[in-house]
């Protein structure tokens, strides 16, 4: 399925929590990439700072700018969320504000690399946590490269008002850069207005709704035991189904004969990813 990006208009509607819940429930090999320019939180939160030494997209960016070694260094920067199976991997986000300056000029390079993971051996999907749009340098190339972009919003009026503006901004950018239609969808989090009402008001389909589940959200934010039977995890486990259905419908509707295929990316055969939990 290539790249699925999650982003919000502003604030904290639960982008990282939603992305992590989906990643822990995903049925295919997956890389969860923290692409939030404001910084990653999973290492310090859910993983409790369990790993020693720097790890993640900031280190990759510094190495790529210095040596151009992204292809060889990528796999060594990942954390196995389900060790030792290497099926759910985390690329931690920046932890030092100084790293953000190194990452910003490389968003297109990372977007191209993420897209190639679908054709790798073995293939990996990518969930990209892109944070919020109201930052100095959003990762637009990652959003444009995504097969599906999920705009995460809570269902109350102040959140929906901000989300409406974000919908317009993303649609303008996607039109300008010729992103295929049907890429953008809403992911609603928590209680509030109904999904049909939200979809009509924002003129955008709602792909799914994740329930209000503060106990599980706290575990995903601060660490602990994730229970698959909890409401949030059950809903996140089903998110893959409508995403896949959307892509299959779009592929059937939009035939792209002769379209250039991204380069394949081959994962190392020897275990090279450290487990953190």
CSV table of N, CA and C in Angstrom, one decimal, residues 1 148 185 206-208 235 237-249:
chain,number,residue,atom,x,y,z
A,1,UNK,N,0.8,-1.2,0.0
A,1,UNK,CA,0.0,0.0,0.0
A,1,UNK,C,0.8,1.3,0.0
A,148,UNK,N,-2.4,7.6,0.6
A,148,UNK,CA,-3.6,8.1,1.3
A,148,UNK,C,-3.1,9.1,2.4
A,185,UNK,N,-8.5,12.0,3.0
A,185,UNK,CA,-9.7,11.5,3.8
A,185,UNK,C,-9.6,12.1,5.2
A,206,UNK,N,-15.2,10.6,5.5
A,206,UNK,CA,-14.6,10.1,6.7
A,206,UNK,C,-14.3,8.7,6.5
A,207,UNK,N,-13.0,8.3,6.6
A,207,UNK,CA,-12.6,6.9,6.4
A,207,UNK,C,-12.9,6.1,7.6
A,208,UNK,N,-12.8,6.6,8.8
A,208,UNK,CA,-13.1,5.9,10.0
A,208,UNK,C,-13.2,6.8,11.2
A,235,UNK,N,-10.6,-0.6,17.0
A,235,UNK,CA,-10.9,0.3,15.9
A,235,UNK,C,-9.6,0.5,15.0
A,237,UNK,N,-7.2,-1.5,14.6
A,237,UNK,CA,-6.9,-2.7,13.9
A,237,UNK,C,-7.8,-2.8,12.6
A,238,UNK,N,-8.9,-2.2,12.6
A,238,UNK,CA,-9.8,-2.2,11.4
A,238,UNK,C,-9.5,-1.1,10.4
A,239,UNK,N,-8.6,-0.2,10.7
A,239,UNK,CA,-8.4,1.0,9.9
A,239,UNK,C,-7.7,0.5,8.5
A,240,UNK,N,-7.0,-0.5,8.6
A,240,UNK,CA,-6.3,-1.0,7.4
A,240,UNK,C,-7.3,-1.4,6.3
A,241,UNK,N,-8.5,-1.9,6.7
A,241,UNK,CA,-9.4,-2.4,5.7
A,241,UNK,C,-10.0,-1.3,4.8
A,242,UNK,N,-10.5,-0.2,5.4
A,242,UNK,CA,-11.0,0.8,4.4
A,242,UNK,C,-9.9,1.5,3.6
A,243,UNK,N,-8.7,1.6,4.2
A,243,UNK,CA,-7.6,2.2,3.4
A,243,UNK,C,-7.3,1.3,2.2
A,244,UNK,N,-7.2,0.0,2.5
A,244,UNK,CA,-6.9,-0.9,1.3
A,244,UNK,C,-8.1,-0.9,0.3
A,245,UNK,N,-9.3,-0.8,0.8
A,245,UNK,CA,-10.4,-0.8,-0.1
A,245,UNK,C,-10.4,0.5,-1.0
A,246,UNK,N,-10.1,1.6,-0.3
A,246,UNK,CA,-10.0,2.9,-1.1
A,246,UNK,C,-8.9,2.8,-2.2
A,247,UNK,N,-7.8,2.2,-1.9
A,247,UNK,CA,-6.7,2.1,-2.9
A,247,UNK,C,-7.1,1.2,-4.0
A,248,UNK,N,-7.8,0.1,-3.7
A,248,UNK,CA,-8.2,-0.8,-4.7
A,248,UNK,C,-9.2,-0.2,-5.6
A,249,UNK,N,-10.1,0.6,-5.1
A,249,UNK,CA,-11.1,1.3,-5.9
A,249,UNK,C,-10.4,2.3,-6.8
